[in-house]
PDB file of C-alpha atoms in Angstrom:
ATOM      1  CA  UNK A   1      -4.893  15.385 -16.072  1.00  0.00           C
ATOM      2  CA  UNK A   2      -6.935  13.655 -12.889  1.00  0.00           C
ATOM      3  CA  UNK A   3      -6.870  10.203 -11.988  1.00  0.00           C
ATOM      4  CA  UNK A   4      -4.795   7.397 -11.060  1.00  0.00           C
ATOM      5  CA  UNK A   5      -1.422   6.176 -12.760  1.00  0.00           C
ATOM      6  CA  UNK A   6      -0.344   2.727 -11.901  1.00  0.00           C
ATOM      7  CA  UNK A   7       3.589   2.300 -12.037  1.00  0.00           C
ATOM      8  CA  UNK A   8       5.913  -0.375 -11.287  1.00  0.00           C
ATOM      9  CA  UNK A   9       8.345   0.984  -9.133  1.00  0.00           C
ATOM     10  CA  UNK A  10      11.918   0.277 -10.269  1.00  0.00           C
ATOM     11  CA  UNK A  11      14.680  -0.693  -7.881  1.00  0.00           C
ATOM     12  CA  UNK A  12      16.963   2.215  -6.545  1.00  0.00           C
ATOM     13  CA  UNK A  13      14.157   4.508  -6.446  1.00  0.00           C
ATOM     14  CA  UNK A  14      12.420   6.014  -3.699  1.00  0.00           C
ATOM     15  CA  UNK A  15       8.639   6.484  -3.785  1.00  0.00           C
ATOM     16  CA  UNK A  16       9.424  10.369  -3.899  1.00  0.00           C
ATOM     17  CA  UNK A  17      12.174  10.121  -6.526  1.00  0.00           C
ATOM     18  CA  UNK A  18       9.013   8.238  -8.398  1.00  0.00           C
ATOM     19  CA  UNK A  19       6.683  11.120  -7.734  1.00  0.00           C
ATOM     20  CA  UNK A  20       9.639  13.473  -8.490  1.00  0.00           C
ATOM     21  CA  UNK A  21      10.198  11.991 -12.180  1.00  0.00           C
ATOM     22  CA  UNK A  22       6.317  12.204 -13.320  1.00  0.00           C
ATOM     23  CA  UNK A  23       6.509  15.978 -12.421  1.00  0.00           C
ATOM     24  CA  UNK A  24       8.871  16.299 -14.824  1.00  0.00           C
ATOM     25  CA  UNK A  25       6.974  14.258 -17.400  1.00  0.00           C
ATOM     26  CA  UNK A  26       3.612  15.383 -17.238  1.00  0.00           C
ATOM     27  CA  UNK A  27       4.613  18.999 -15.359  1.00  0.00           C
ATOM     28  CA  UNK A  28       1.739  18.177 -12.918  1.00  0.00           C
ATOM     29  CA  UNK A  29       3.065  19.532  -8.979  1.00  0.00           C
ATOM     30  CA  UNK A  30       0.168  17.752  -7.223  1.00  0.00           C
ATOM     31  CA  UNK A  31       1.023  14.001  -7.070  1.00  0.00           C
ATOM     32  CA  UNK A  32       0.603  12.307  -4.538  1.00  0.00           C
ATOM     33  CA  UNK A  33       0.945   7.877  -3.997  1.00  0.00           C
ATOM     34  CA  UNK A  34      -0.205   5.197  -2.049  1.00  0.00           C
ATOM     35  CA  UNK A  35       2.043   2.981   0.266  1.00  0.00           C
ATOM     36  CA  UNK A  36       5.655   3.621   0.344  1.00  0.00           C
ATOM     37  CA  UNK A  37       8.166   1.481  -1.071  1.00  0.00           C
ATOM     38  CA  UNK A  38      11.758   0.933   0.152  1.00  0.00           C
ATOM     39  CA  UNK A  39      14.258   1.876  -2.279  1.00  0.00           C
ATOM     40  CA  UNK A  40      15.424  -1.595  -3.037  1.00  0.00           C
ATOM     41  CA  UNK A  41      11.768  -2.842  -3.718  1.00  0.00           C
ATOM     42  CA  UNK A  42      10.000  -2.899  -7.061  1.00  0.00           C
ATOM     43  CA  UNK A  43       6.250  -3.184  -7.979  1.00  0.00           C
ATOM     44  CA  UNK A  44       2.764  -1.548  -7.490  1.00  0.00           C
ATOM     45  CA  UNK A  45       3.040   2.005  -6.377  1.00  0.00           C
ATOM     46  CA  UNK A  46      -0.288   3.660  -7.571  1.00  0.00           C
ATOM     47  CA  UNK A  47       0.003   7.290  -8.085  1.00  0.00           C
ATOM     48  CA  UNK A  48      -2.544  10.415  -7.988  1.00  0.00           C
ATOM     49  CA  UNK A  49      -2.860  13.287 -10.013  1.00  0.00           C
ATOM     50  CA  UNK A  50      -4.823  16.785  -8.723  1.00  0.00           C
ATOM     51  CA  UNK A  51      -8.112  15.987  -7.760  1.00  0.00           C
ATOM     52  CA  UNK A  52      -7.298  12.508  -6.981  1.00  0.00           C
ATOM     53  CA  UNK A  53      -5.144  13.163  -4.290  1.00  0.00           C
ATOM     54  CA  UNK A  54      -8.145  13.656  -2.021  1.00  0.00           C
ATOM     55  CA  UNK A  55      -8.849   9.690  -2.184  1.00  0.00           C
ATOM     56  CA  UNK A  56      -4.834   8.670  -0.714  1.00  0.00           C
ATOM     57  CA  UNK A  57      -5.957   8.734   2.787  1.00  0.00           C
ATOM     58  CA  UNK A  58      -9.138   7.227   2.520  1.00  0.00           C
ATOM     59  CA  UNK A  59      -8.633   4.244   0.532  1.00  0.00           C
ATOM     60  CA  UNK A  60     -10.844   1.255   2.032  1.00  0.00           C
ATOM     61  CA  UNK A  61      -8.723  -1.510   0.823  1.00  0.00           C
ATOM     62  CA  UNK A  62      -4.782  -0.941   2.198  1.00  0.00           C
ATOM     63  CA  UNK A  63      -4.375  -4.456   2.180  1.00  0.00           C
ATOM     64  CA  UNK A  64      -0.758  -5.581  -0.116  1.00  0.00           C
ATOM     65  CA  UNK A  65       0.465  -8.515  -1.275  1.00  0.00           C
ATOM     66  CA  UNK A  66       4.502  -9.237  -1.757  1.00  0.00           C
ATOM     67  CA  UNK A  67       6.961 -11.530  -3.802  1.00  0.00           C
ATOM     68  CA  UNK A  68       9.714 -11.555  -1.511  1.00  0.00           C
ATOM     69  CA  UNK A  69      12.821 -13.569  -1.206  1.00  0.00           C
ATOM     70  CA  UNK A  70      15.318 -13.915   1.684  1.00  0.00           C
ATOM     71  CA  UNK A  71      18.150 -15.810   2.906  1.00  0.00           C
ATOM     72  CA  UNK A  72      19.053 -17.986   5.803  1.00  0.00           C
ATOM     73  CA  UNK A  73      22.027 -17.733   7.913  1.00  0.00           C
ATOM     74  CA  UNK A  74      22.349 -13.738   7.327  1.00  0.00           C
ATOM     75  CA  UNK A  75      21.277 -10.688   9.209  1.00  0.00           C
ATOM     76  CA  UNK A  76      21.632  -6.990   8.907  1.00  0.00           C
ATOM     77  CA  UNK A  77      21.022  -3.570  10.513  1.00  0.00           C
ATOM     78  CA  UNK A  78      18.231  -2.728   8.413  1.00  0.00           C
ATOM     79  CA  UNK A  79      17.143  -6.403   7.965  1.00  0.00           C
ATOM     80  CA  UNK A  80      17.704  -6.604   4.124  1.00  0.00           C
ATOM     81  CA  UNK A  81      20.842  -7.307   1.896  1.00  0.00           C
ATOM     82  CA  UNK A  82      21.416  -3.246   1.907  1.00  0.00           C
ATOM     83  CA  UNK A  83      22.477  -3.192   5.614  1.00  0.00           C
ATOM     84  CA  UNK A  84      25.681  -3.375   7.605  1.00  0.00           C
ATOM     85  CA  UNK A  85      25.793  -7.509   8.250  1.00  0.00           C
ATOM     86  CA  UNK A  86      25.298  -8.316  11.559  1.00  0.00           C
ATOM     87  CA  UNK A  87      25.676 -12.146  11.506  1.00  0.00           C
ATOM     88  CA  UNK A  88      26.315 -14.557   9.384  1.00  0.00           C
ATOM     89  CA  UNK A  89      25.439 -18.311  10.809  1.00  0.00           C
ATOM     90  CA  UNK A  90      25.515 -21.905   9.218  1.00  0.00           C
ATOM     91  CA  UNK A  91      22.178 -23.096   8.116  1.00  0.00           C
ATOM     92  CA  UNK A  92      20.868 -26.328   9.043  1.00  0.00           C
ATOM     93  CA  UNK A  93      17.280 -25.789   7.882  1.00  0.00           C
ATOM     94  CA  UNK A  94      15.843 -26.690   4.806  1.00  0.00           C
ATOM     95  CA  UNK A  95      12.522 -26.398   2.584  1.00  0.00           C
ATOM     96  CA  UNK A  96      10.620 -28.667   4.935  1.00  0.00           C
ATOM     97  CA  UNK A  97      11.600 -26.748   7.978  1.00  0.00           C
ATOM     98  CA  UNK A  98      10.702 -23.100   6.288  1.00  0.00           C
ATOM     99  CA  UNK A  99       7.611 -24.803   5.531  1.00  0.00           C
ATOM    100  CA  UNK A 100       6.940 -25.977   9.069  1.00  0.00           C
ATOM    101  CA  UNK A 101       7.567 -22.237   9.909  1.00  0.00           C
ATOM    102  CA  UNK A 102       5.260 -20.227   7.628  1.00  0.00           C
ATOM    103  CA  UNK A 103       2.268 -21.783   9.426  1.00  0.00           C
ATOM    104  CA  UNK A 104       2.954 -19.606  12.606  1.00  0.00           C
ATOM    105  CA  UNK A 105       3.130 -16.815  10.819  1.00  0.00           C
ATOM    106  CA  UNK A 106      -0.807 -16.573   9.116  1.00  0.00           C
ATOM    107  CA  UNK A 107      -3.169 -14.918  10.660  1.00  0.00           C
ATOM    108  CA  UNK A 108      -3.334 -12.086  13.506  1.00  0.00           C
ATOM    109  CA  UNK A 109       0.541 -11.513  14.459  1.00  0.00           C
ATOM    110  CA  UNK A 110       2.516  -9.338  16.133  1.00  0.00           C
ATOM    111  CA  UNK A 111       5.673  -7.978  14.846  1.00  0.00           C
ATOM    112  CA  UNK A 112       8.020  -5.737  16.303  1.00  0.00           C
ATOM    113  CA  UNK A 113       8.907  -2.541  14.023  1.00  0.00           C
ATOM    114  CA  UNK A 114      12.145  -2.435  12.668  1.00  0.00           C
ATOM    115  CA  UNK A 115      14.559   0.441  13.725  1.00  0.00           C
ATOM    116  CA  UNK A 116      14.991   1.430   9.950  1.00  0.00           C
ATOM    117  CA  UNK A 117      11.471   2.265   9.926  1.00  0.00           C
ATOM    118  CA  UNK A 118       9.612   5.575   9.307  1.00  0.00           C
ATOM    119  CA  UNK A 119       7.842   4.985  12.400  1.00  0.00           C
ATOM    120  CA  UNK A 120       7.843   7.974  15.104  1.00  0.00           C
ATOM    121  CA  UNK A 121       8.964   7.432  18.678  1.00  0.00           C
ATOM    122  CA  UNK A 122       8.776  10.358  21.085  1.00  0.00           C
ATOM    123  CA  UNK A 123       8.688  12.564  17.918  1.00  0.00           C
ATOM    124  CA  UNK A 124      11.697  11.088  16.351  1.00  0.00           C
ATOM    125  CA  UNK A 125      11.892   8.940  13.108  1.00  0.00           C
ATOM    126  CA  UNK A 126      13.338   5.332  14.244  1.00  0.00           C
ATOM    127  CA  UNK A 127      15.337   5.650  11.085  1.00  0.00           C
ATOM    128  CA  UNK A 128      17.404   8.465  12.254  1.00  0.00           C
ATOM    129  CA  UNK A 129      17.818   7.122  15.577  1.00  0.00           C
ATOM    130  CA  UNK A 130      19.281   3.796  13.844  1.00  0.00           C
ATOM    131  CA  UNK A 131      21.333   5.885  11.922  1.00  0.00           C
ATOM    132  CA  UNK A 132      23.061   7.220  14.957  1.00  0.00           C
ATOM    133  CA  UNK A 133      23.912   3.652  16.090  1.00  0.00           C
ATOM    134  CA  UNK A 134      21.577   3.725  18.698  1.00  0.00           C
ATOM    135  CA  UNK A 135      18.395   0.948  19.451  1.00  0.00           C
ATOM    136  CA  UNK A 136      15.478   2.075  21.522  1.00  0.00           C
ATOM    137  CA  UNK A 137      12.687  -0.232  22.868  1.00  0.00           C
ATOM    138  CA  UNK A 138       9.382  -0.663  20.727  1.00  0.00           C
ATOM    139  CA  UNK A 139       6.228  -1.256  20.910  1.00  0.00           C
ATOM    140  CA  UNK A 140       5.078  -4.707  19.154  1.00  0.00           C
ATOM    141  CA  UNK A 141       2.171  -3.932  16.461  1.00  0.00           C
ATOM    142  CA  UNK A 142      -0.658  -6.039  15.225  1.00  0.00           C
ATOM    143  CA  UNK A 143      -0.862  -6.748  11.695  1.00  0.00           C
ATOM    144  CA  UNK A 144      -2.294  -9.571  10.036  1.00  0.00           C
ATOM    145  CA  UNK A 145      -0.904 -12.238   7.321  1.00  0.00           C
ATOM    146  CA  UNK A 146      -3.807 -13.453   4.981  1.00  0.00           C
ATOM    147  CA  UNK A 147      -1.905 -15.582   3.062  1.00  0.00           C
ATOM    148  CA  UNK A 148       1.893 -16.563   3.325  1.00  0.00           C
ATOM    149  CA  UNK A 149       2.668 -19.489   0.568  1.00  0.00           C
ATOM    150  CA  UNK A 150       6.487 -20.594  -0.137  1.00  0.00           C
ATOM    151  CA  UNK A 151       6.774 -20.333  -4.213  1.00  0.00           C
ATOM    152  CA  UNK A 152      10.466 -20.877  -4.714  1.00  0.00           C
ATOM    153  CA  UNK A 153      13.153 -22.461  -2.846  1.00  0.00           C
ATOM    154  CA  UNK A 154      17.206 -23.990  -3.224  1.00  0.00           C
ATOM    155  CA  UNK A 155      18.374 -25.095  -0.258  1.00  0.00           C
ATOM    156  CA  UNK A 156      22.097 -24.920  -1.844  1.00  0.00           C
ATOM    157  CA  UNK A 157      22.035 -21.180  -1.548  1.00  0.00           C
ATOM    158  CA  UNK A 158      19.479 -21.325   1.320  1.00  0.00           C
ATOM    159  CA  UNK A 159      17.319 -18.385  -0.593  1.00  0.00           C
ATOM    160  CA  UNK A 160      13.505 -19.136  -0.397  1.00  0.00           C
ATOM    161  CA  UNK A 161      10.443 -17.117  -2.245  1.00  0.00           C
ATOM    162  CA  UNK A 162       7.422 -16.074  -0.755  1.00  0.00           C
ATOM    163  CA  UNK A 163       4.028 -14.556  -1.344  1.00  0.00           C
ATOM    164  CA  UNK A 164       2.436 -12.571   1.212  1.00  0.00           C
ATOM    165  CA  UNK A 165      -0.756 -10.887   1.302  1.00  0.00           C
ATOM    166  CA  UNK A 166      -1.307  -9.079   4.389  1.00  0.00           C
ATOM    167  CA  UNK A 167      -2.706  -5.608   6.067  1.00  0.00           C
ATOM    168  CA  UNK A 168      -1.463  -2.212   6.014  1.00  0.00           C
ATOM    169  CA  UNK A 169       1.734  -1.525   8.340  1.00  0.00           C
ATOM    170  CA  UNK A 170       3.323  -5.096   7.304  1.00  0.00           C
ATOM    171  CA  UNK A 171       7.163  -4.846   7.377  1.00  0.00           C
ATOM    172  CA  UNK A 172       8.175  -7.459   4.943  1.00  0.00           C
ATOM    173  CA  UNK A 173      11.575  -7.498   6.266  1.00  0.00           C
ATOM    174  CA  UNK A 174      10.719  -8.512   9.584  1.00  0.00           C
ATOM    175  CA  UNK A 175       8.343 -11.066   8.696  1.00  0.00           C
ATOM    176  CA  UNK A 176      11.673 -12.619   6.748  1.00  0.00           C
ATOM    177  CA  UNK A 177      14.055 -11.752  10.192  1.00  0.00           C
ATOM    178  CA  UNK A 178      11.583 -13.198  12.242  1.00  0.00           C
ATOM    179  CA  UNK A 179      11.210 -16.533  10.126  1.00  0.00           C
ATOM    180  CA  UNK A 180      15.279 -16.648  10.280  1.00  0.00           C
ATOM    181  CA  UNK A 181      14.689 -16.224  14.232  1.00  0.00           C
ATOM    182  CA  UNK A 182      12.204 -19.171  14.188  1.00  0.00           C
ATOM    183  CA  UNK A 183      14.711 -21.163  12.343  1.00  0.00           C
ATOM    184  CA  UNK A 184      17.678 -20.229  14.982  1.00  0.00           C
ATOM    185  CA  UNK A 185      19.814 -19.013  12.077  1.00  0.00           C
ATOM    186  CA  UNK A 186      18.264 -15.836  10.957  1.00  0.00           C
ATOM    187  CA  UNK A 187      17.303 -14.087   7.782  1.00  0.00           C
ATOM    188  CA  UNK A 188      17.577 -11.569   5.632  1.00  0.00           C
ATOM    189  CA  UNK A 189      15.338  -9.841   2.978  1.00  0.00           C
ATOM    190  CA  UNK A 190      17.332  -9.996  -0.300  1.00  0.00           C
ATOM    191  CA  UNK A 191      14.565  -9.079  -3.175  1.00  0.00           C
ATOM    192  CA  UNK A 192      11.006  -7.740  -2.607  1.00  0.00           C
ATOM    193  CA  UNK A 193       8.227  -6.963  -5.357  1.00  0.00           C
ATOM    194  CA  UNK A 194       4.728  -5.467  -4.600  1.00  0.00           C
ATOM    195  CA  UNK A 195       2.397  -7.860  -6.677  1.00  0.00           C
ATOM    196  CA  UNK A 196      -0.843  -5.850  -5.302  1.00  0.00           C
ATOM    197  CA  UNK A 197      -1.816  -2.422  -3.447  1.00  0.00           C
ATOM    198  CA  UNK A 198      -5.185  -0.991  -2.815  1.00  0.00           C
ATOM    199  CA  UNK A 199      -7.000  -3.226  -5.018  1.00  0.00           C
ATOM    200  CA  UNK A 200      -4.172  -2.748  -8.039  1.00  0.00           C
ATOM    201  CA  UNK A 201      -2.047  -5.260  -9.490  1.00  0.00           C
ATOM    202  CA  UNK A 202       1.212  -5.202 -10.941  1.00  0.00           C
ATOM    203  CA  UNK A 203       0.001  -6.801 -14.481  1.00  0.00           C
ATOM    204  CA  UNK A 204      -1.963  -3.210 -15.071  1.00  0.00           C
ATOM    205  CA  UNK A 205       0.842  -0.872 -13.928  1.00  0.00           C
ATOM    206  CA  UNK A 206       3.586   1.049 -16.363  1.00  0.00           C
ATOM    207  CA  UNK A 207       7.114   1.402 -15.939  1.00  0.00           C
ATOM    208  CA  UNK A 208       8.592   5.366 -15.901  1.00  0.00           C
ATOM    209  CA  UNK A 209      10.188   4.589 -19.420  1.00  0.00           C
ATOM    210  CA  UNK A 210       6.414   3.793 -20.906  1.00  0.00           C
ATOM    211  CA  UNK A 211       5.444   6.412 -19.195  1.00  0.00           C
ATOM    212  CA  UNK A 212       7.582   8.961 -20.875  1.00  0.00           C
ATOM    213  CA  UNK A 213       7.146   7.305 -24.409  1.00  0.00           C
ATOM    214  CA  UNK A 214       3.049   7.480 -23.826  1.00  0.00           C
ATOM    215  CA  UNK A 215       3.562  11.308 -22.463  1.00  0.00           C
ATOM    216  CA  UNK A 216       5.676  12.466 -25.867  1.00  0.00           C
ATOM    217  CA  UNK A 217       2.918  10.174 -27.729  1.00  0.00           C
ATOM    218  CA  UNK A 218       0.071  12.388 -25.639  1.00  0.00           C
ATOM    219  CA  UNK A 219      -1.746   9.064 -24.790  1.00  0.00           C
ATOM    220  CA  UNK A 220      -0.520   9.169 -21.669  1.00  0.00           C
ATOM    221  CA  UNK A 221      -3.808  10.165 -20.479  1.00  0.00           C
ATOM    222  CA  UNK A 222      -5.718   7.331 -21.560  1.00  0.00           C
ATOM    223  CA  UNK A 223      -3.386   5.235 -18.838  1.00  0.00           C
ATOM    224  CA  UNK A 224      -5.211   7.102 -16.349  1.00  0.00           C
ATOM    225  CA  UNK A 225      -7.898   4.890 -13.964  1.00  0.00           C
ATOM    226  CA  UNK A 226     -10.557   7.447 -12.534  1.00  0.00           C
ATOM    227  CA  UNK A 227     -10.691   8.170  -8.826  1.00  0.00           C
ATOM    228  CA  UNK A 228     -13.825   5.907  -8.238  1.00  0.00           C
ATOM    229  CA  UNK A 229     -11.674   2.901  -8.956  1.00  0.00           C
ATOM    230  CA  UNK A 230     -10.102   3.001  -5.809  1.00  0.00           C
ATOM    231  CA  UNK A 231     -13.810   2.943  -4.512  1.00  0.00           C
ATOM    232  CA  UNK A 232     -14.465  -0.243  -6.421  1.00  0.00           C
ATOM    233  CA  UNK A 233     -14.986  -2.594  -3.425  1.00  0.00           C
ATOM    234  CA  UNK A 234     -17.656  -0.068  -1.568  1.00  0.00           C
ATOM    235  CA  UNK A 235     -21.997  -0.006  -2.112  1.00  0.00           C
ATOM    236  CA  UNK A 236     -23.038   2.553  -4.095  1.00  0.00           C
ATOM    237  CA  UNK A 237     -25.945   5.055  -4.069  1.00  0.00           C
ATOM    238  CA  UNK A 238     -27.532   7.471  -7.216  1.00  0.00           C
ATOM    239  CA  UNK A 239     -29.019  10.883  -6.543  1.00  0.00           C
ATOM    240  CA  UNK A 240     -31.047  12.619  -8.809  1.00  0.00           C
ATOM    241  CA  UNK A 241     -30.156  16.206 -10.118  1.00  0.00           C
ATOM    242  CA  UNK A 242     -31.665  18.257  -7.235  1.00  0.00           C
ATOM    243  CA  UNK A 243     -29.980  15.929  -4.499  1.00  0.00           C
ATOM    244  CA  UNK A 244     -26.882  16.226  -6.432  1.00  0.00           C
ATOM    245  CA  UNK A 245     -27.059  19.802  -6.406  1.00  0.00           C
ATOM    246  CA  UNK A 246     -27.515  19.715  -2.814  1.00  0.00           C
ATOM    247  CA  UNK A 247     -25.081  17.239  -1.640  1.00  0.00           C
ATOM    248  CA  UNK A 248     -22.223  18.959  -3.744  1.00  0.00           C
ATOM    249  CA  UNK A 249     -23.354  22.468  -1.751  1.00  0.00           C
ATOM    250  CA  UNK A 250     -22.628  20.298   1.854  1.00  0.00           C
ATOM    251  CA  UNK A 251     -26.108  19.546   2.657  1.00  0.00           C
ATOM    252  CA  UNK A 252     -26.477  16.910   4.662  1.00  0.00           C
ATOM    253  CA  UNK A 253     -29.490  14.939   2.887  1.00  0.00           C
ATOM    254  CA  UNK A 254     -32.285  13.794   5.363  1.00  0.00           C
ATOM    255  CA  UNK A 255     -32.489   9.893   5.203  1.00  0.00           C
ATOM    256  CA  UNK A 256     -36.132   9.127   5.037  1.00  0.00           C
ATOM    257  CA  UNK A 257     -37.594  12.060   3.424  1.00  0.00           C
ATOM    258  CA  UNK A 258     -34.555  11.621   0.443  1.00  0.00           C
ATOM    259  CA  UNK A 259     -35.039   7.609   0.394  1.00  0.00           C
ATOM    260  CA  UNK A 260     -31.533   6.878   0.866  1.00  0.00           C
ATOM    261  CA  UNK A 261     -31.164   3.331   1.105  1.00  0.00           C
ATOM    262  CA  UNK A 262     -29.852   1.795   4.386  1.00  0.00           C
ATOM    263  CA  UNK A 263     -26.183   1.142   4.096  1.00  0.00           C
ATOM    264  CA  UNK A 264     -23.819   0.458   6.960  1.00  0.00           C
ATOM    265  CA  UNK A 265     -20.328   2.112   6.497  1.00  0.00           C
ATOM    266  CA  UNK A 266     -18.990   4.415   3.724  1.00  0.00           C
ATOM    267  CA  UNK A 267     -20.382   4.166   0.373  1.00  0.00           C
ATOM    268  CA  UNK A 268     -19.875   6.041  -3.190  1.00  0.00           C
ATOM    269  CA  UNK A 269     -22.138   8.707  -4.155  1.00  0.00           C
ATOM    270  CA  UNK A 270     -22.844   9.054  -7.779  1.00  0.00           C
ATOM    271  CA  UNK A 271     -25.396  11.906  -9.678  1.00  0.00           C
ATOM    272  CA  UNK A 272     -27.507  10.603 -12.645  1.00  0.00           C
ATOM    273  CA  UNK A 273     -25.692  13.213 -14.956  1.00  0.00           C
ATOM    274  CA  UNK A 274     -22.733  13.985 -13.092  1.00  0.00           C
ATOM    275  CA  UNK A 275     -21.277  10.716 -12.392  1.00  0.00           C
ATOM    276  CA  UNK A 276     -18.994  10.221  -9.289  1.00  0.00           C
ATOM    277  CA  UNK A 277     -19.560  13.151  -6.682  1.00  0.00           C
ATOM    278  CA  UNK A 278     -17.589  11.524  -3.580  1.00  0.00           C
ATOM    279  CA  UNK A 279     -17.787   9.627  -0.605  1.00  0.00           C
ATOM    280  CA  UNK A 280     -20.104   9.456   2.214  1.00  0.00           C
ATOM    281  CA  UNK A 281     -21.815   7.642   5.035  1.00  0.00           C
ATOM    282  CA  UNK A 282     -25.466   7.394   7.127  1.00  0.00           C
ATOM    283  CA  UNK A 283     -25.712   8.934  10.264  1.00  0.00           C
ATOM    284  CA  UNK A 284     -28.674   6.992  11.709  1.00  0.00           C
ATOM    285  CA  UNK A 285     -28.806   8.814  14.976  1.00  0.00           C
ATOM    286  CA  UNK A 286     -29.458  12.208  13.113  1.00  0.00           C
ATOM    287  CA  UNK A 287     -31.273  10.492  10.110  1.00  0.00           C
ATOM    288  CA  UNK A 288     -28.623  12.493   8.129  1.00  0.00           C
ATOM    289  CA  UNK A 289     -26.585  11.537   5.168  1.00  0.00           C
ATOM    290  CA  UNK A 290     -22.899  13.025   5.879  1.00  0.00           C
ATOM    291  CA  UNK A 291     -20.135  13.660   3.357  1.00  0.00           C
ATOM    292  CA  UNK A 292     -16.683  12.488   3.938  1.00  0.00           C
ATOM    293  CA  UNK A 293     -14.891  14.036   0.833  1.00  0.00           C
ATOM    294  CA  UNK A 294     -16.478  15.394  -2.217  1.00  0.00           C
ATOM    295  CA  UNK A 295     -14.334  14.954  -5.564  1.00  0.00           C
ATOM    296  CA  UNK A 296     -16.971  16.682  -8.192  1.00  0.00           C
ATOM    297  CA  UNK A 297     -16.834  20.365  -7.765  1.00  0.00           C
ATOM    298  CA  UNK A 298     -19.954  22.117  -8.718  1.00  0.00           C
TER     299      UNK A 298
END
């Protein structure tokens, strides 16, 4: 059972809880995932089985999309509703104010990582330091907000729902927190759903209950996506049978002699008879095709 399975993570589960559950369902130990989700969050969690785990760290598209709800006038130590309440403030801002503030968070911005995060500082996870009741200096990190739109608003309860398309490493909790700070009343994340990850969408996911049912029926493998689906955005070349064998043996093919197309950056490599082989790039200084990752064994 090799491939990618798209799971709609339920609230209350850590990403590792989902892996543990799927190990029990499939009896497969080698399972990885793309992009950790907080326990309160739901949504797209791509799982990589067996040989597909090689793709986890080289996915070309690591952008994400979320649907997030936040409440103005409330702040917590975790920046979400699961944390300890720090402040409760009277809210005078409304929908028009939220819409005006969103403009300042689109594009390339700098974000201060929350204390409750897995980022390491001097060898320690920030969340371990936070659990000791401490706060330390952190450096802001550059992130990109490609799209940020207001989907729903309720000025009575001061709750607002946004759609956010962003780069890897963006903390949606912090986006909501910073919106609240900009409005002068604070804000905390109350709901979070990841609707897209690694080019995969929520509509294509199945639940853990559905995964169990399909496993019992013997049809779960039909839900697996091929490894190469995560590289769909990359250019592609195809090698004949002789060059396929050389590539699988780790031989660096001469670009000119083997008529390798001039492609900048990484691309997928297929064999005429063997299908998807792996990922490679052209080294024009050495005139060689360089293998980055091999997925198809001899």
